[in-house]
Structure formats: C-alpha cells, structure tokens
C-alpha cells in the first residue's frame, strides 16, 4: 500500500519520502510468495467491485509504464460446497456491475478442469477476466517508478514514533526525525507499534502457503486461480507457474502474531502442511504430490474484515491504510491512488465509506452465519 501511494504521490510531483523497516519487497510482511489473486466479483458493499475494477486498470497502466508483466488473466474458479456457501449474492452483484461471471454445476466443473475431483453438491462461479498478480514484481515496479519520479526511499529504517502538531507531522527513527505536511501510515502487521499515536482494531495472524508437486492438469495456461469453500474451511490457490507446483493457502484460521513475536517457519505446526494436503487429497488429488516449498506470511484482520482507509481521528493530515484482512493486495494500486488523492486534494472519487474508522464506534451486528469466502 505504501509503495503504491508513494508512486502516486511522486508522479504528481509531490516531495515524497518512503520509509520501511525492511527493503521492500521483502519476506517479513504480507506481500511475498510470488502471487496474489485479483478478482472483481465481490459481494458485500459494491465499493469493493468498483475498487477492484479501478485497481485492475491501474495494474495494466503500471505494466505499460514499466514494460513488466504484472497481471496474468488466468481466470479464477470459485468453488464451494453448496451446503456451506452460496454464490447467489456475488452473482447478482457481478451482473449489476457488468463483471463477467459464469455459474457452473459440478459436472461442468469436472468437464472443464479434469484434475478436479469434486462431489455433485459442489458448484462454482468462474470469473474469466480475473487472475493473479506477481506481487513482489508489483512492488518492485512501483518502487522503480516512484524513485524515477523523484521519491526517496529509506529502507531498513523503522519508524519508532509519530507525532503531529500545527499541521506538521514528525516521524521519529533511530537515524533522525523527518518532518512533513502530511503522512500516510500503512504499517501492515505492525500498526500496534504506532500506538498510542494511533490505535486500530487490527489483529495479525500467521498464515502459511505451500507449493505441491502437481500433474500437468494444474499447470498455468490450463488451470486457473481458485478459491474453495468446503466443510474443511476456506482455501485459495494458484496453478503451477513455471513448474513451481500448485500453490495453496488456507484463508480462515491462523495463530495470532504480535510485533516482536518470532514468526515460526513453515512446518513448525503439524497443520501447516496437513491442512493443505487434506484438501488437495480430497478435491485435487493430482496436486497432492510432494511439498516443494512452504512460506509464512501475515494477515491483518479487522473485526469485520473490511479495510481501514481513513484519516487519523485527530490529525486530518495523517492518513491510515491498514487491516487488509488477507484480501488487500489486488486493491493496492487503487488504494495508493486514493491515499495520494486524499493527501493532495482532500478528496477521492472512490467510495471509501465502508472503510471508515467510525464504523467501529457502533457495536457490530449479528455475526454472519456460515463460511465467508468474499475476502480472498
Ligand atoms: C499468504 C497470503 C496470501 C494472500 N493472498 C491474497 C490474494 O490472493 N489476493 C489479495 O488481494 N490479497 C491477498 N493477501 C493479502 C495481501 O497480500 C495484503 O492485504 C497486503 O499485502 C497488505 O499490504 P500492506 O501494505 O498493508 O502490508 P505489507 O505488505 O506487510 O506492508 C507493510 C509495510 O510496512 C512496513 N512497516 C511496518 N511498520 C513499520 C514501521 N514502524 N516503520 C517502518 N516500516 C514499517 C513493513 O516493513 C512493510 O513493508 C494475502 C496475504 C497473505 C499473507
């Protein structure tokens, strides 16, 4: 989010300083592991579909400006056991917003993707224009473009504290203090370290993904990105790209992680591989081969899994972007544009009301029953 905002500010000619504890892209936050799904047919607030469509256009623009392939339109197949999840809401929203989607029954799914072994009670919503982004390349490209437009980057520099007074913001680091007319805070899993300047309802969790040896049925070019909702839980994944093996992760569950805690490597928990393999054996047996690689990453959940994109409640010149709850990457091109618009003009053309901090002032409604798959 930060690199995207930095690029958008620098290209507007704004003097921009980017500060990061590491050297992005890196493997400590939420963005590594090669790929992220980009889908457009969200349910819930229609703001998500609009944001996804704008983000898609901006990814294509970044590809043109950099000459680097960032987005692969592999299609995304959303699979679900109809006894735990229904696509009806998303299909209806997609139709309203002219997002192409195809409802499929089990026989059609098995016919089109012979590697899948799914029972008759499964159904799917296929999104032909969806696909995946090369996440580290996206950040690399925004970094290169931001610096080309004159932004400065301070890598390996942790922000220790932020203060704001009289229309100026000061960011304190062990290498010195930096003053600005405005600041954007997008601290991912580390927002807790910026308290008490800002305290957000964000809980970070450790997430794992694995790459499994798979048959050619699951190769990029013939197999799409996917999400899968079943009695076992909510999953998502990617075809085998360049022989790397089918990649799969679990969207629900995860051990809480707090800044300063060690991040246990893949395999520390028996369920790291077990949870993934169980689902592959059940529904994609040809992709349940040897574990080729595992990685550990972080989600930052808000209580309702909607994002936080807002101003600081006291300091209007400080913008906040966090709590992307495991589904933010696809939107980051558009989130950067929103943040830059807010920082420079005070306005944005996107509807960011669903992402306001004020929504946490009212008690949450009745928790939604069943499995939620919207947020992948
Ligand atoms: C396994 C996994 C799979 C995912 N799959 C998808 C998907 O398919 N599709 C999708 O859309 N999204 C997906 N996501 C979610 C998405 O990747 C995240 O929502 C997104 O990367 C969040 O971006 P961010 O900028 O908030 O966090 P990050 O990318 O973690 O960036 C935060 C940055 O802030 C820096 N920072 C933090 N604190 C400080 C400080 N005090 N001083 C200086 N720097 C600091 C960090 O070093 C870091 O570089 C997935 C996430 C994971 C973990």
Short mmCIF file of C-alpha atoms and ligand atoms in Angstrom, two decimals:
data_model
loop_
_atom_site.label_atom_id
_atom_site.label_comp_id
_atom_site.label_asym_id
_atom_site.label_seq_id
_atom_site.Cartn_x
_atom_site.Cartn_y
_atom_site.Cartn_z
CA UNK A 1 0.00 0.00 0.00
CA UNK A 2 2.82 2.35 0.92
CA UNK A 3 4.84 1.82 -2.25
CA UNK A 4 1.74 2.33 -4.39
CA UNK A 5 0.86 5.56 -2.55
CA UNK A 6 4.48 6.71 -2.83
CA UNK A 7 4.42 6.18 -6.59
CA UNK A 8 1.13 8.03 -6.95
CA UNK A 9 2.42 10.99 -4.92
CA UNK A 10 5.78 11.19 -6.70
CA UNK A 11 4.17 11.13 -10.15
CA UNK A 12 2.05 14.13 -9.07
CA UNK A 13 5.29 15.97 -8.31
CA UNK A 14 4.89 15.81 -4.51
CA UNK A 15 8.11 15.61 -2.47
CA UNK A 16 7.85 12.07 -1.16
CA UNK A 17 9.83 10.10 1.40
CA UNK A 18 9.13 6.37 1.76
CA UNK A 19 10.28 4.73 4.99
CA UNK A 20 10.29 0.98 5.61
CA UNK A 21 11.70 -1.24 8.37
CA UNK A 22 12.88 -3.65 5.65
CA UNK A 23 13.80 -3.37 1.96
CA UNK A 24 10.54 -3.93 0.04
CA UNK A 25 9.56 -6.27 -1.45
CA UNK A 26 10.62 -8.50 1.45
CA UNK A 27 9.51 -11.65 3.25
CA UNK A 28 8.51 -10.24 6.66
CA UNK A 29 5.11 -8.71 5.89
CA UNK A 30 2.00 -9.64 3.94
CA UNK A 31 3.05 -9.32 0.31
CA UNK A 32 5.56 -12.08 -0.53
CA UNK A 33 5.14 -15.56 -2.02
CA UNK A 34 5.05 -14.66 -5.72
CA UNK A 35 1.33 -14.40 -6.46
CA UNK A 36 -1.95 -12.83 -5.29
CA UNK A 37 -5.43 -13.39 -6.72
CA UNK A 38 -7.16 -10.48 -8.38
CA UNK A 39 -10.92 -10.91 -8.71
CA UNK A 40 -13.67 -8.40 -9.33
CA UNK A 41 -16.97 -10.12 -8.33
CA UNK A 42 -17.08 -9.21 -4.66
CA UNK A 43 -20.28 -9.24 -2.63
CA UNK A 44 -20.96 -7.05 0.39
CA UNK A 45 -20.52 -3.38 -0.30
CA UNK A 46 -20.40 -2.55 -4.05
CA UNK A 47 -17.42 -0.30 -3.25
CA UNK A 48 -15.29 -3.45 -3.49
CA UNK A 49 -16.24 -4.15 -7.11
CA UNK A 50 -15.58 -0.54 -8.13
CA UNK A 51 -12.26 -0.61 -6.31
CA UNK A 52 -11.27 -3.92 -7.93
CA UNK A 53 -12.06 -2.60 -11.41
CA UNK A 54 -10.09 0.60 -10.82
CA UNK A 55 -7.20 -1.40 -9.36
CA UNK A 56 -7.18 -3.67 -12.40
CA UNK A 57 -6.92 -0.66 -14.75
CA UNK A 58 -4.05 0.75 -12.69
CA UNK A 59 -2.16 -2.58 -12.77
CA UNK A 60 -2.44 -2.56 -16.56
CA UNK A 61 -1.16 1.02 -16.59
CA UNK A 62 1.80 0.05 -14.39
CA UNK A 63 2.58 -2.78 -16.82
CA UNK A 64 2.60 -0.29 -19.70
CA UNK A 65 4.78 2.21 -17.82
CA UNK A 66 7.29 -0.42 -16.73
CA UNK A 67 7.24 -2.96 -19.58
CA UNK A 68 6.87 -5.70 -16.93
CA UNK A 69 4.13 -8.33 -16.87
CA UNK A 70 2.31 -7.99 -13.53
CA UNK A 71 -1.18 -9.43 -14.11
CA UNK A 72 -1.98 -12.82 -15.63
CA UNK A 73 -5.65 -13.28 -16.61
CA UNK A 74 -5.76 -16.98 -15.84
CA UNK A 75 -9.41 -16.81 -14.77
CA UNK A 76 -10.41 -17.57 -11.18
CA UNK A 77 -12.62 -20.54 -10.36
CA UNK A 78 -14.55 -20.07 -7.11
CA UNK A 79 -15.63 -23.49 -5.90
CA UNK A 80 -17.93 -24.20 -2.98
CA UNK A 81 -19.83 -26.96 -1.32
CA UNK A 82 -23.40 -25.68 -1.71
CA UNK A 83 -24.23 -26.92 1.79
CA UNK A 84 -21.80 -24.38 3.32
CA UNK A 85 -21.78 -21.48 0.86
CA UNK A 86 -23.88 -19.94 -1.92
CA UNK A 87 -22.66 -17.69 -4.74
CA UNK A 88 -26.07 -16.07 -5.29
CA UNK A 89 -25.12 -12.70 -3.71
CA UNK A 90 -21.91 -12.38 -5.66
CA UNK A 91 -23.52 -13.46 -8.95
CA UNK A 92 -26.22 -10.81 -8.53
CA UNK A 93 -23.74 -8.03 -7.68
CA UNK A 94 -21.50 -9.04 -10.59
CA UNK A 95 -24.38 -8.87 -13.02
CA UNK A 96 -25.36 -5.40 -11.79
CA UNK A 97 -21.79 -4.16 -12.26
CA UNK A 98 -21.25 -5.95 -15.62
CA UNK A 99 -18.48 -8.18 -14.27
CA UNK A 100 -18.36 -11.37 -16.33
CA UNK A 101 -19.12 -14.48 -14.24
CA UNK A 102 -20.23 -17.99 -15.15
CA UNK A 103 -22.21 -20.15 -12.71
CA UNK A 104 -21.22 -23.81 -13.15
CA UNK A 105 -22.52 -27.08 -11.75
CA UNK A 106 -20.32 -29.97 -10.66
CA UNK A 107 -20.48 -31.85 -13.96
CA UNK A 108 -19.42 -28.75 -15.92
CA UNK A 109 -16.59 -28.07 -13.48
CA UNK A 110 -15.23 -31.61 -13.77
CA UNK A 111 -15.53 -31.47 -17.56
CA UNK A 112 -13.61 -28.21 -17.90
CA UNK A 113 -10.92 -28.97 -15.32
CA UNK A 114 -10.40 -32.75 -15.31
CA UNK A 115 -7.90 -32.54 -12.44
CA UNK A 116 -10.73 -31.63 -10.06
CA UNK A 117 -12.44 -34.38 -8.12
CA UNK A 118 -15.47 -32.72 -6.60
CA UNK A 119 -18.77 -34.18 -5.43
CA UNK A 120 -22.09 -33.34 -7.12
CA UNK A 121 -23.10 -30.99 -4.31
CA UNK A 122 -20.34 -28.53 -5.32
CA UNK A 123 -20.98 -25.51 -7.53
CA UNK A 124 -18.80 -22.73 -8.88
CA UNK A 125 -18.66 -19.16 -10.04
CA UNK A 126 -15.97 -18.77 -12.70
CA UNK A 127 -14.53 -15.29 -13.34
CA UNK A 128 -12.86 -15.38 -16.79
CA UNK A 129 -11.34 -11.87 -16.51
CA UNK A 130 -9.81 -12.49 -13.09
CA UNK A 131 -6.35 -13.92 -12.48
CA UNK A 132 -3.28 -13.29 -10.42
CA UNK A 133 -0.68 -10.61 -9.84
CA UNK A 134 3.04 -11.18 -9.37
CA UNK A 135 3.05 -9.42 -6.01
CA UNK A 136 6.76 -8.85 -5.46
CA UNK A 137 7.14 -7.65 -9.05
CA UNK A 138 4.25 -5.20 -8.49
CA UNK A 139 6.07 -3.69 -5.52
CA UNK A 140 9.37 -3.68 -7.40
CA UNK A 141 7.76 -1.83 -10.29
CA UNK A 142 6.10 0.77 -8.04
CA UNK A 143 9.40 1.24 -6.23
CA UNK A 144 11.26 1.77 -9.51
CA UNK A 145 8.58 4.15 -10.85
CA UNK A 146 8.36 6.10 -7.57
CA UNK A 147 12.14 6.62 -7.47
CA UNK A 148 12.16 7.54 -11.18
CA UNK A 149 9.60 10.27 -10.35
CA UNK A 150 11.88 11.62 -7.61
CA UNK A 151 10.67 9.85 -4.44
CA UNK A 152 13.30 8.94 -1.85
CA UNK A 153 13.31 5.59 -0.06
CA UNK A 154 14.78 4.92 3.36
CA UNK A 155 14.92 1.12 3.62
CA UNK A 156 15.83 -0.79 6.82
CA UNK A 157 14.62 2.13 8.91
CA UNK A 158 11.86 1.50 11.45
CA UNK A 159 9.55 4.35 12.38
CA UNK A 160 9.68 4.38 16.16
CA UNK A 161 7.07 7.01 16.81
CA UNK A 162 4.91 9.58 15.05
CA UNK A 163 3.89 12.98 16.40
CA UNK A 164 1.73 15.68 14.83
CA UNK A 165 1.32 19.33 15.75
CA UNK A 166 0.16 22.50 14.00
CA UNK A 167 -0.34 20.97 10.57
CA UNK A 168 3.03 19.21 10.53
CA UNK A 169 3.82 15.55 11.10
CA UNK A 170 7.11 14.25 12.51
CA UNK A 171 8.27 10.71 12.04
CA UNK A 172 10.92 9.58 14.51
CA UNK A 173 13.52 6.97 13.55
CA UNK A 174 16.81 5.94 15.10
CA UNK A 175 18.52 7.77 12.22
CA UNK A 176 16.75 11.04 12.94
CA UNK A 177 13.40 12.78 12.60
CA UNK A 178 11.59 13.66 9.37
CA UNK A 179 9.00 16.41 9.06
CA UNK A 180 6.20 16.58 6.50
CA UNK A 181 2.98 18.41 5.74
CA UNK A 182 1.16 15.07 5.62
CA UNK A 183 1.85 11.40 6.30
CA UNK A 184 0.40 8.09 5.21
CA UNK A 185 0.72 5.22 7.67
CA UNK A 186 0.42 1.74 6.14
CA UNK A 187 2.19 -0.42 8.71
CA UNK A 188 0.60 -3.78 7.88
CA UNK A 189 1.00 -6.20 10.79
CA UNK A 190 2.97 -3.62 12.83
CA UNK A 191 0.29 -0.98 13.42
CA UNK A 192 0.40 -1.87 17.12
CA UNK A 193 3.89 -0.33 17.33
CA UNK A 194 2.45 3.10 16.40
CA UNK A 195 0.17 3.18 19.44
CA UNK A 196 -0.72 5.44 21.25
CA UNK A 197 -0.38 7.86 18.30
CA UNK A 198 -2.90 5.62 16.53
CA UNK A 199 -4.62 2.54 17.90
CA UNK A 200 -6.50 0.44 15.35
CA UNK A 201 -8.63 -2.68 15.90
CA UNK A 202 -6.29 -4.95 13.96
CA UNK A 203 -5.23 -8.47 14.87
CA UNK A 204 -2.37 -10.01 12.89
CA UNK A 205 -2.24 -13.76 12.30
CA UNK A 206 0.41 -16.10 10.93
CA UNK A 207 -0.56 -17.68 7.61
CA UNK A 208 1.11 -20.44 5.63
CA UNK A 209 1.14 -21.38 1.95
CA UNK A 210 2.59 -24.45 0.28
CA UNK A 211 3.64 -25.40 -3.25
CA UNK A 212 2.88 -29.04 -4.10
CA UNK A 213 4.13 -31.19 -6.96
CA UNK A 214 1.24 -31.45 -9.39
CA UNK A 215 0.26 -33.13 -12.67
CA UNK A 216 0.07 -31.09 -15.92
CA UNK A 217 -3.71 -30.64 -15.34
CA UNK A 218 -2.74 -27.96 -12.81
CA UNK A 219 -0.21 -26.07 -14.93
CA UNK A 220 -0.55 -22.35 -15.60
CA UNK A 221 -2.15 -21.95 -19.01
CA UNK A 222 -4.72 -24.68 -18.41
CA UNK A 223 -5.66 -24.35 -14.72
CA UNK A 224 -7.00 -21.08 -13.25
CA UNK A 225 -6.52 -19.40 -9.87
CA UNK A 226 -9.08 -20.74 -7.41
CA UNK A 227 -10.92 -20.30 -4.15
CA UNK A 228 -12.55 -23.22 -2.43
CA UNK A 229 -15.11 -23.25 0.37
CA UNK A 230 -15.88 -26.61 1.91
CA UNK A 231 -16.53 -28.25 5.25
CA UNK A 232 -12.73 -28.30 5.70
CA UNK A 233 -12.53 -24.48 5.59
CA UNK A 234 -11.82 -21.67 3.11
CA UNK A 235 -8.87 -22.09 0.73
CA UNK A 236 -7.39 -20.32 -2.29
CA UNK A 237 -4.63 -21.11 -4.72
CA UNK A 238 -2.78 -20.76 -7.99
CA UNK A 239 -1.81 -23.03 -10.86
CA UNK A 240 1.73 -24.36 -11.08
CA UNK A 241 3.66 -21.43 -12.54
CA UNK A 242 6.86 -22.44 -14.35
CA UNK A 243 6.84 -25.86 -12.69
CA UNK A 244 6.83 -24.41 -9.16
CA UNK A 245 3.92 -26.68 -8.16
CA UNK A 246 0.32 -25.84 -7.34
CA UNK A 247 0.25 -23.20 -4.60
CA UNK A 248 -2.45 -23.37 -1.92
CA UNK A 249 -3.20 -21.49 1.29
CA UNK A 250 -5.93 -21.58 3.90
CA UNK A 251 -7.89 -18.35 4.32
CA UNK A 252 -9.60 -18.99 7.67
CA UNK A 253 -7.76 -19.79 10.93
CA UNK A 254 -4.17 -18.76 11.83
CA UNK A 255 -2.17 -18.20 15.02
CA UNK A 256 -2.15 -14.68 16.41
CA UNK A 257 1.13 -12.80 15.85
CA UNK A 258 2.22 -9.62 17.66
CA UNK A 259 5.11 -7.30 16.75
CA UNK A 260 8.23 -8.67 18.44
CA UNK A 261 6.99 -12.28 18.41
CA UNK A 262 9.09 -14.74 16.40
CA UNK A 263 7.40 -15.78 13.15
CA UNK A 264 7.52 -19.58 13.25
CA UNK A 265 8.76 -21.03 9.92
CA UNK A 266 6.62 -23.27 7.72
CA UNK A 267 6.37 -26.74 9.20
CA UNK A 268 6.56 -25.63 12.85
CA UNK A 269 2.90 -26.63 13.20
CA UNK A 270 1.70 -30.04 12.04
CA UNK A 271 -1.34 -28.37 10.50
CA UNK A 272 0.89 -26.19 8.25
CA UNK A 273 1.18 -28.94 5.66
CA UNK A 274 -1.62 -31.18 6.96
CA UNK A 275 -4.42 -28.63 6.49
CA UNK A 276 -3.38 -28.00 2.89
CA UNK A 277 -2.71 -31.61 1.92
CA UNK A 278 -6.08 -32.77 3.30
CA UNK A 279 -7.95 -30.52 0.89
CA UNK A 280 -5.72 -31.36 -2.07
CA UNK A 281 -6.21 -35.09 -1.48
CA UNK A 282 -9.97 -34.60 -1.26
CA UNK A 283 -10.55 -32.34 -4.28
CA UNK A 284 -7.33 -32.10 -6.35
CA UNK A 285 -5.56 -35.45 -5.92
CA UNK A 286 -3.20 -34.77 -8.83
CA UNK A 287 -1.86 -31.76 -6.93
CA UNK A 288 -1.27 -33.62 -3.66
CA UNK A 289 2.30 -34.56 -4.56
CA UNK A 290 5.48 -33.78 -2.65
CA UNK A 291 5.63 -30.47 -0.77
CA UNK A 292 8.12 -28.45 -2.86
CA UNK A 293 8.19 -25.26 -0.79
CA UNK A 294 6.40 -23.56 2.10
CA UNK A 295 6.20 -19.93 3.16
CA UNK A 296 4.87 -17.97 6.13
CA UNK A 297 3.11 -14.63 5.83
CA UNK A 298 0.73 -12.41 7.84
CA UNK A 299 -2.90 -11.33 7.59
CA UNK A 300 -4.10 -8.23 9.45
CA UNK A 301 -7.74 -8.73 10.38
CA UNK A 302 -10.20 -6.03 11.33
CA UNK A 303 -13.25 -7.26 13.29
CA UNK A 304 -15.45 -7.19 10.13
CA UNK A 305 -12.62 -7.95 7.64
CA UNK A 306 -13.33 -4.69 5.80
CA UNK A 307 -10.36 -2.41 5.32
CA UNK A 308 -9.39 0.77 7.15
CA UNK A 309 -8.74 3.66 4.74
CA UNK A 310 -9.35 6.89 6.59
CA UNK A 311 -7.92 9.96 8.23
CA UNK A 312 -6.44 9.90 11.71
CA UNK A 313 -9.32 10.75 14.09
CA UNK A 314 -7.48 13.83 15.46
CA UNK A 315 -4.86 14.76 12.85
CA UNK A 316 -6.53 15.24 9.46
CA UNK A 317 -3.15 15.38 7.66
CA UNK A 318 -2.34 11.80 8.71
CA UNK A 319 -3.91 9.08 6.56
CA UNK A 320 -4.29 5.47 7.61
CA UNK A 321 -4.39 2.36 5.43
CA UNK A 322 -4.48 -0.98 7.21
CA UNK A 323 -6.42 -4.04 8.24
CA UNK A 324 -6.44 -5.50 4.74
CA UNK A 325 -7.62 -8.79 6.24
CA UNK A 326 -5.96 -11.17 3.79
CA UNK A 327 -7.55 -9.76 0.64
CA UNK A 328 -5.97 -6.35 0.09
CA UNK A 329 -3.21 -6.89 -2.42
CA UNK A 330 -5.37 -6.80 -5.55
CA UNK A 331 -6.65 -3.36 -4.50
CA UNK A 332 -3.31 -1.81 -3.57
CA UNK A 333 -2.85 0.03 -6.88
CA UNK A 334 -6.19 1.81 -6.32
CA UNK A 335 -5.63 2.27 -2.58
CA UNK A 336 -2.40 4.12 -3.36
CA UNK A 337 -4.30 6.40 -5.71
CA UNK A 338 -6.98 7.08 -3.08
CA UNK A 339 -4.34 7.90 -0.44
CA UNK A 340 -2.49 10.23 -2.81
CA UNK A 341 -5.75 11.96 -3.78
CA UNK A 342 -6.70 12.44 -0.13
CA UNK A 343 -3.23 13.71 0.76
CA UNK A 344 -3.09 16.23 -2.09
CA UNK A 345 -6.71 17.29 -2.71
CA UNK A 346 -8.54 16.11 0.40
CA UNK A 347 -10.97 14.14 -1.80
CA UNK A 348 -11.28 10.82 -3.61
CA UNK A 349 -13.61 9.69 -6.37
CA UNK A 350 -13.87 6.22 -4.79
CA UNK A 351 -16.42 5.33 -2.13
CA UNK A 352 -14.34 4.75 1.00
CA UNK A 353 -17.21 4.99 3.50
CA UNK A 354 -17.18 1.22 4.15
CA UNK A 355 -13.55 1.59 5.25
CA UNK A 356 -14.07 4.36 7.81
CA UNK A 357 -12.81 4.08 11.35
CA UNK A 358 -16.12 5.43 12.67
CA UNK A 359 -17.85 2.13 11.90
CA UNK A 360 -16.13 0.61 14.93
CA UNK A 361 -17.86 3.15 17.19
CA UNK A 362 -21.15 1.24 16.84
CA UNK A 363 -21.43 -2.32 18.14
CA UNK A 364 -21.10 -4.96 15.39
CA UNK A 365 -24.31 -6.56 14.09
CA UNK A 366 -25.19 -10.19 14.27
CA UNK A 367 -22.23 -12.29 13.05
CA UNK A 368 -22.87 -13.77 9.62
CA UNK A 369 -23.65 -17.47 9.76
CA UNK A 370 -21.68 -19.98 7.70
CA UNK A 371 -18.45 -19.60 5.81
CA UNK A 372 -17.40 -16.27 4.30
CA UNK A 373 -15.37 -16.54 1.14
CA UNK A 374 -15.75 -12.99 -0.13
CA UNK A 375 -12.50 -11.93 1.39
CA UNK A 376 -9.86 -13.79 -0.59
C1 LIG B 1 -0.44 -15.83 2.44
C2 LIG B 1 -1.18 -14.62 1.95
C3 LIG B 1 -1.99 -14.72 0.83
C4 LIG B 1 -2.71 -13.61 0.38
N1 LIG B 1 -3.45 -13.73 -0.75
C5 LIG B 1 -4.07 -12.64 -1.27
C6 LIG B 1 -4.72 -12.71 -2.52
O1 LIG B 1 -4.75 -13.77 -3.16
N2 LIG B 1 -5.28 -11.58 -3.01
C7 LIG B 1 -5.24 -10.41 -2.34
O2 LIG B 1 -5.79 -9.42 -2.84
N3 LIG B 1 -4.62 -10.29 -1.15
C8 LIG B 1 -4.03 -11.38 -0.61
N4 LIG B 1 -3.35 -11.29 0.58
C9 LIG B 1 -3.39 -10.04 1.35
C10 LIG B 1 -2.44 -9.01 0.87
O3 LIG B 1 -1.20 -9.56 0.49
C11 LIG B 1 -2.30 -7.95 1.97
O4 LIG B 1 -3.60 -7.47 2.27
C12 LIG B 1 -1.43 -6.78 1.55
O5 LIG B 1 -0.14 -7.22 1.16
C13 LIG B 1 -1.32 -5.81 2.72
O6 LIG B 1 -0.47 -4.76 2.34
P1 LIG B 1 0.12 -3.77 3.44
O7 LIG B 1 0.87 -2.71 2.70
O8 LIG B 1 -0.96 -3.38 4.38
O9 LIG B 1 1.11 -4.69 4.29
P2 LIG B 1 2.63 -5.13 3.98
O10 LIG B 1 2.75 -5.59 2.59
O11 LIG B 1 3.06 -6.07 5.06
O12 LIG B 1 3.43 -3.77 4.11
C14 LIG B 1 3.56 -3.11 5.33
C15 LIG B 1 4.93 -2.46 5.30
O13 LIG B 1 5.06 -1.57 6.40
C16 LIG B 1 6.39 -1.68 6.90
N5 LIG B 1 6.37 -1.22 8.28
C17 LIG B 1 5.55 -1.65 9.27
N6 LIG B 1 5.78 -0.98 10.40
C18 LIG B 1 6.77 -0.10 10.14
C19 LIG B 1 7.47 0.85 10.92
N7 LIG B 1 7.18 1.06 12.20
N8 LIG B 1 8.44 1.58 10.31
C20 LIG B 1 8.74 1.40 9.00
N9 LIG B 1 8.12 0.48 8.22
C21 LIG B 1 7.15 -0.25 8.79
C22 LIG B 1 6.71 -3.16 6.75
O14 LIG B 1 8.10 -3.40 6.76
C23 LIG B 1 6.05 -3.49 5.42
O15 LIG B 1 6.95 -3.36 4.34
C24 LIG B 1 -2.63 -12.39 1.08
C25 LIG B 1 -1.81 -12.28 2.21
C26 LIG B 1 -1.08 -13.39 2.64
C27 LIG B 1 -0.23 -13.28 3.86
#
